[in-house]
Amino acid sequence: MWLYFYYLNIIYVMNYRLFVILLIVLSHFTINIYSQPILLKTGWKFSKGDDMRWAATDIDDSKWQNIEVSRTWEEQGNDKYDGFGWYRVKFDMPSNIKEKSYLKDSLKFILGKIDDHDEVYLNGQLIGKNAGKNFPIGNNDNTARFTAYNIPRKYVISALHPAIKWNGSNVLAVRVYDQLGGGGMTEGECSVSMVDIIDVITLDIKSTPYRITPNNNWNKPIRLIVNSGNMTFAGIFAVEVKDIESTKTLFNVSVNANFNTQKSFVYEANIPAIENAIVSYTFAHDLSGNNISESSELPYLLTPVETDSPKINGAKIYGTRIGKPFLYKIPASGNKPMKYKVQNLPEGLILDENTGIITGIAKKQGTYKTMVTASNANGTMTREFTISIGNDIALTPPMGWNSWNCWGLAVSDEKVRSSAKAFIDKGLIDYGWAYVNIDDGWEDKRDANGNIKPNEKFPDMKALGDYLHSNGLKFGIYSSPGPKTCGGYEGSYKYEQNDANTYAQWGIDYLKYDWCAYSDIAPDAAKAFSWTNYRLSDANKKYLPDLKKPYQVMQKCLAVINRDIVYSLCQYGWGDVWTWGHETNGNLWRTTGDIEDTWSSLYRIGFSQHELYPYAKPGRWNDPDMLIVGMVGWGPNLHPTRLTISEQYTHISLWAMLSAPLLIGCDMAQLDDFTLNLLKNSEVIDINQDIAAKQAQRVFKNNNYEIYVKTLNDGGKAIAIFNVSTITQNISIKWQDYSISGYKTIRDVWRQKDMGTFGTGYDAKIPAHGCRLLKVY
Ligand code: GAL
């Protein structure tokens, strides 16, 4: 783990006449290779400290710590250790790996992820490096900032490199520097192998998404690219769809594929949209007999096609504080143009009948039951909608977008606007998605009056806010109570009121306030908690006042400005924040460390929230972090989420059940058909936005599946069955085991279809990591 980013560069290291290239691999293949890699998963030795002699082959490391390379060094007895550490491993390098390989020129070292920077030595010689020019600390070039800790390390050297001892014993030494938080070699995927055709050819199935065609096929362009050298390849390219369970082939097609460095092979597959199927794309190389293959779950759409007639979506309540500027856009799907009407609008508020945007200032406290109507050429819909004028805001979990999971520190005005535009153009705004939040990376220095200035990527914050507001969207921003943010930018420490005032001027509606370098101000408290050790205990409870203080300071500053600002506490759950976050007027609080787009991260975070259900209330939400669907990447380079299709249904269903804030983390401008369908399901959103605000309870768990039940305002219950195992499960549940009784109907929420009468139980066949989301009523 890490808290600060520094300034890193990928560099090229010249070594004799041979060059060493560092490659960053963002995609991963399921590959058939004939020359097997030498696995370096075990046998590693570790020492804290730094001594360049440790690069050499013949030093005695027998007394060093035995260490795993799949977990941080903190997790292995080196608690809170930051700074240098060395890893060493011995391995034999049989020359037959070269003989068995089709290409024989280069050798590659895969080292998983390293937190934060590293230099790699083979038998004493530097063969690769991922760090700034002045290892360990980078240079000061802002454009070169990125998160090295999260980059899979792959170093390639020539097979003739003098450091290699073919048919002999070799020593790989990795010099690591960790800045803060967890450190070391953390992914475990370490190996040495020949660079073979799989490294030279890219089977690109990721850069163009699946598109649904009018006759319900997936259209999917695939490319085979020669990415280095001057080579030509010929073979067969095949697409095959198999049933997940029976492995029966349901569809296949194969074509000749010829391509070279100049001309890639492009194939547009048309694949039937089948549920519970695996699709594989394979290139079989004629000359070597090698295959390159990638397979994944075939996408399937569950949300029904939107109706032409108006449908009013989203939360059935909206709250504002008395006397604060009001902004709410009625979310209604269906053909545009649309006309809107509201009966019983509180005094001081006005509706724009053409946009459905309500503005003004309501001065009289009260709970106003309004009737909202949306009509178009195809029909009309009227629905009750409550406007609460009082002291409370965020009465349902905030829904919107945040820049972090896609753009990281590379966020810019242009990127924010393009995501906001997609909210409008792709109709997400019609489902209640409203907040457009800039995370870290917008800040510059303070002026002579102590007012923060946005950096060159944000030419005019007020204009950006006006643009969002004029479209009925809300505007969110990020800061830290510390002197610096997690990205190393200016924090709010000692300038809290200046910042609150600036936010008011810019028209900010949401503040994410991230602890980060407040650790420098409260070092003892910071030592008592970490991302893995965040629970309150007898030993650390004396630091509670220190944890609360920075949030109370900003609370006071926000209270005196003339805006409703949703206050989002980000301090990774330290000190059981869910028990006291509301005391600081917090509307939501992160309950964990940062999420990543993997099942293990989703599982670890999402399925550990069940105990927090008593703390979710209107205006007080547990925040298990932002969504990881669509194109993500923590900037500047994005990739499609690594979650499978079923995992994504689980992700959205679980967050809906948990009453979690729904902040989309992907680049909205690149939203594909599947992700859009996933995010526009009004009934799934209704579960999340239910005004009873009751977070689901976990009622059952074993190693294969978990059941969550959420009590809804209409008296019904939402029930989610999650298959957390790696195979399809037939799951049979009896309602009486969970004290669920007295209902008439079962509804499949994703498909928005009644499934029949309630009966005594329910049988479901659920794919690996997938779920079934039901409503009984
Ligand atoms: C982390 C925070 C992330 C993101 C990042 C920005 O501490 O948990 O969500 O805001 O800082 O630097």
Tab-separated table of N, CA, C and O and ligand atoms in Angstrom, residues 2-3 5 404-405 409 439-440 478 485-487 512 514 516 531 570 572 590 593-594 625-626, ligand 1:
chain	number	residue	atom	x	y	z
A	2	TRP	N	0.230	2.327	-0.333
A	2	TRP	CA	0.976	3.549	-0.492
A	2	TRP	C	0.060	4.674	-0.093
A	2	TRP	O	-1.134	4.546	-0.088
A	3	LEU	N	0.615	5.756	0.257
A	3	LEU	CA	-0.244	6.914	0.467
A	3	LEU	C	0.178	8.065	-0.421
A	3	LEU	O	-0.657	8.772	-0.933
A	5	PHE	N	2.095	9.607	-3.825
A	5	PHE	CA	2.720	9.303	-5.097
A	5	PHE	C	3.958	10.173	-5.192
A	5	PHE	O	3.934	11.299	-4.742
A	404	TRP	N	-11.346	9.341	-9.859
A	404	TRP	CA	-10.132	8.653	-9.389
A	404	TRP	C	-9.880	7.294	-10.058
A	404	TRP	O	-8.783	7.024	-10.529
A	405	ASN	N	-10.878	6.412	-10.057
A	405	ASN	CA	-10.634	5.055	-10.553
A	405	ASN	C	-10.318	5.010	-12.041
A	405	ASN	O	-9.794	4.017	-12.532
A	409	LEU	N	-4.430	10.858	-11.052
A	409	LEU	CA	-3.944	12.246	-11.009
A	409	LEU	C	-3.944	12.911	-12.383
A	409	LEU	O	-3.634	14.092	-12.502
A	439	ASP	N	-11.636	14.076	-8.160
A	439	ASP	CA	-10.824	13.569	-7.046
A	439	ASP	C	-9.499	14.326	-7.031
A	439	ASP	O	-9.394	15.444	-7.562
A	440	ASP	N	-8.477	13.733	-6.485
A	440	ASP	CA	-7.174	14.393	-6.335
A	440	ASP	C	-6.585	14.751	-7.707
A	440	ASP	O	-6.858	14.088	-8.695
A	478	TYR	N	-12.343	17.382	-4.086
A	478	TYR	CA	-11.556	16.563	-3.169
A	478	TYR	C	-10.501	17.415	-2.480
A	478	TYR	O	-9.912	18.307	-3.098
A	485	THR	N	-2.231	16.292	-0.053
A	485	THR	CA	-3.177	15.225	-0.366
A	485	THR	C	-2.393	13.933	-0.566
A	485	THR	O	-1.160	13.938	-0.561
A	486	CYS	N	-3.109	12.854	-0.828
A	486	CYS	CA	-2.419	11.586	-1.062
A	486	CYS	C	-1.595	11.644	-2.343
A	486	CYS	O	-0.619	10.922	-2.501
A	487	GLY	N	-1.993	12.472	-3.276
A	487	GLY	CA	-1.242	12.602	-4.526
A	487	GLY	C	-0.114	13.616	-4.421
A	487	GLY	O	0.536	13.922	-5.417
A	512	LYS	N	-15.057	15.400	-0.859
A	512	LYS	CA	-14.400	14.190	-0.331
A	512	LYS	C	-13.157	14.670	0.401
A	512	LYS	O	-12.292	15.327	-0.203
A	514	ASP	N	-9.965	13.638	2.474
A	514	ASP	CA	-9.139	12.429	2.553
A	514	ASP	C	-7.960	12.640	3.502
A	514	ASP	O	-7.091	13.482	3.251
A	516	CYS	N	-4.940	11.338	4.375
A	516	CYS	CA	-3.604	11.464	3.760
A	516	CYS	C	-2.554	12.024	4.719
A	516	CYS	O	-2.281	11.446	5.751
A	531	TRP	N	-4.417	0.599	6.975
A	531	TRP	CA	-5.483	0.095	6.108
A	531	TRP	C	-5.969	-1.282	6.547
A	531	TRP	O	-7.109	-1.645	6.333
A	570	CYS	N	-13.049	10.417	4.168
A	570	CYS	CA	-12.214	9.347	3.625
A	570	CYS	C	-11.034	9.187	4.564
A	570	CYS	O	-10.125	10.015	4.565
A	572	TYR	N	-10.413	5.683	5.540
A	572	TYR	CA	-10.187	4.236	5.401
A	572	TYR	C	-10.810	3.414	6.538
A	572	TYR	O	-10.386	2.302	6.823
A	590	ARG	N	-15.802	6.385	4.108
A	590	ARG	CA	-15.150	5.185	3.588
A	590	ARG	C	-14.938	4.225	4.741
A	590	ARG	O	-14.532	4.629	5.828
A	593	GLY	N	-9.815	0.500	2.889
A	593	GLY	CA	-8.807	1.062	1.991
A	593	GLY	C	-9.339	1.108	0.564
A	593	GLY	O	-10.526	0.878	0.316
A	594	ASP	N	-8.453	1.391	-0.381
A	594	ASP	CA	-8.888	1.593	-1.767
A	594	ASP	C	-9.259	0.285	-2.459
A	594	ASP	O	-8.607	-0.740	-2.276
A	625	ASP	N	-16.237	2.263	-1.051
A	625	ASP	CA	-15.435	2.804	-2.165
A	625	ASP	C	-16.194	2.716	-3.493
A	625	ASP	O	-17.264	2.141	-3.589
A	626	MET	N	-15.539	3.294	-4.505
A	626	MET	CA	-16.248	3.585	-5.755
A	626	MET	C	-16.322	2.372	-6.680
A	626	MET	O	-15.613	1.390	-6.501
B	1	GAL	C1	-6.573	7.752	-1.470
B	1	GAL	C2	-8.085	7.600	-1.489
B	1	GAL	C3	-8.498	7.407	-2.928
B	1	GAL	C4	-8.087	8.622	-3.728
B	1	GAL	C5	-6.603	8.918	-3.555
B	1	GAL	C6	-6.215	10.252	-4.165
B	1	GAL	O1	-6.145	7.882	-0.144
B	1	GAL	O2	-8.462	6.504	-0.687
B	1	GAL	O3	-9.885	7.162	-3.027
B	1	GAL	O4	-8.873	9.714	-3.334
B	1	GAL	O5	-6.231	8.931	-2.194
B	1	GAL	O6	-4.856	10.543	-4.038
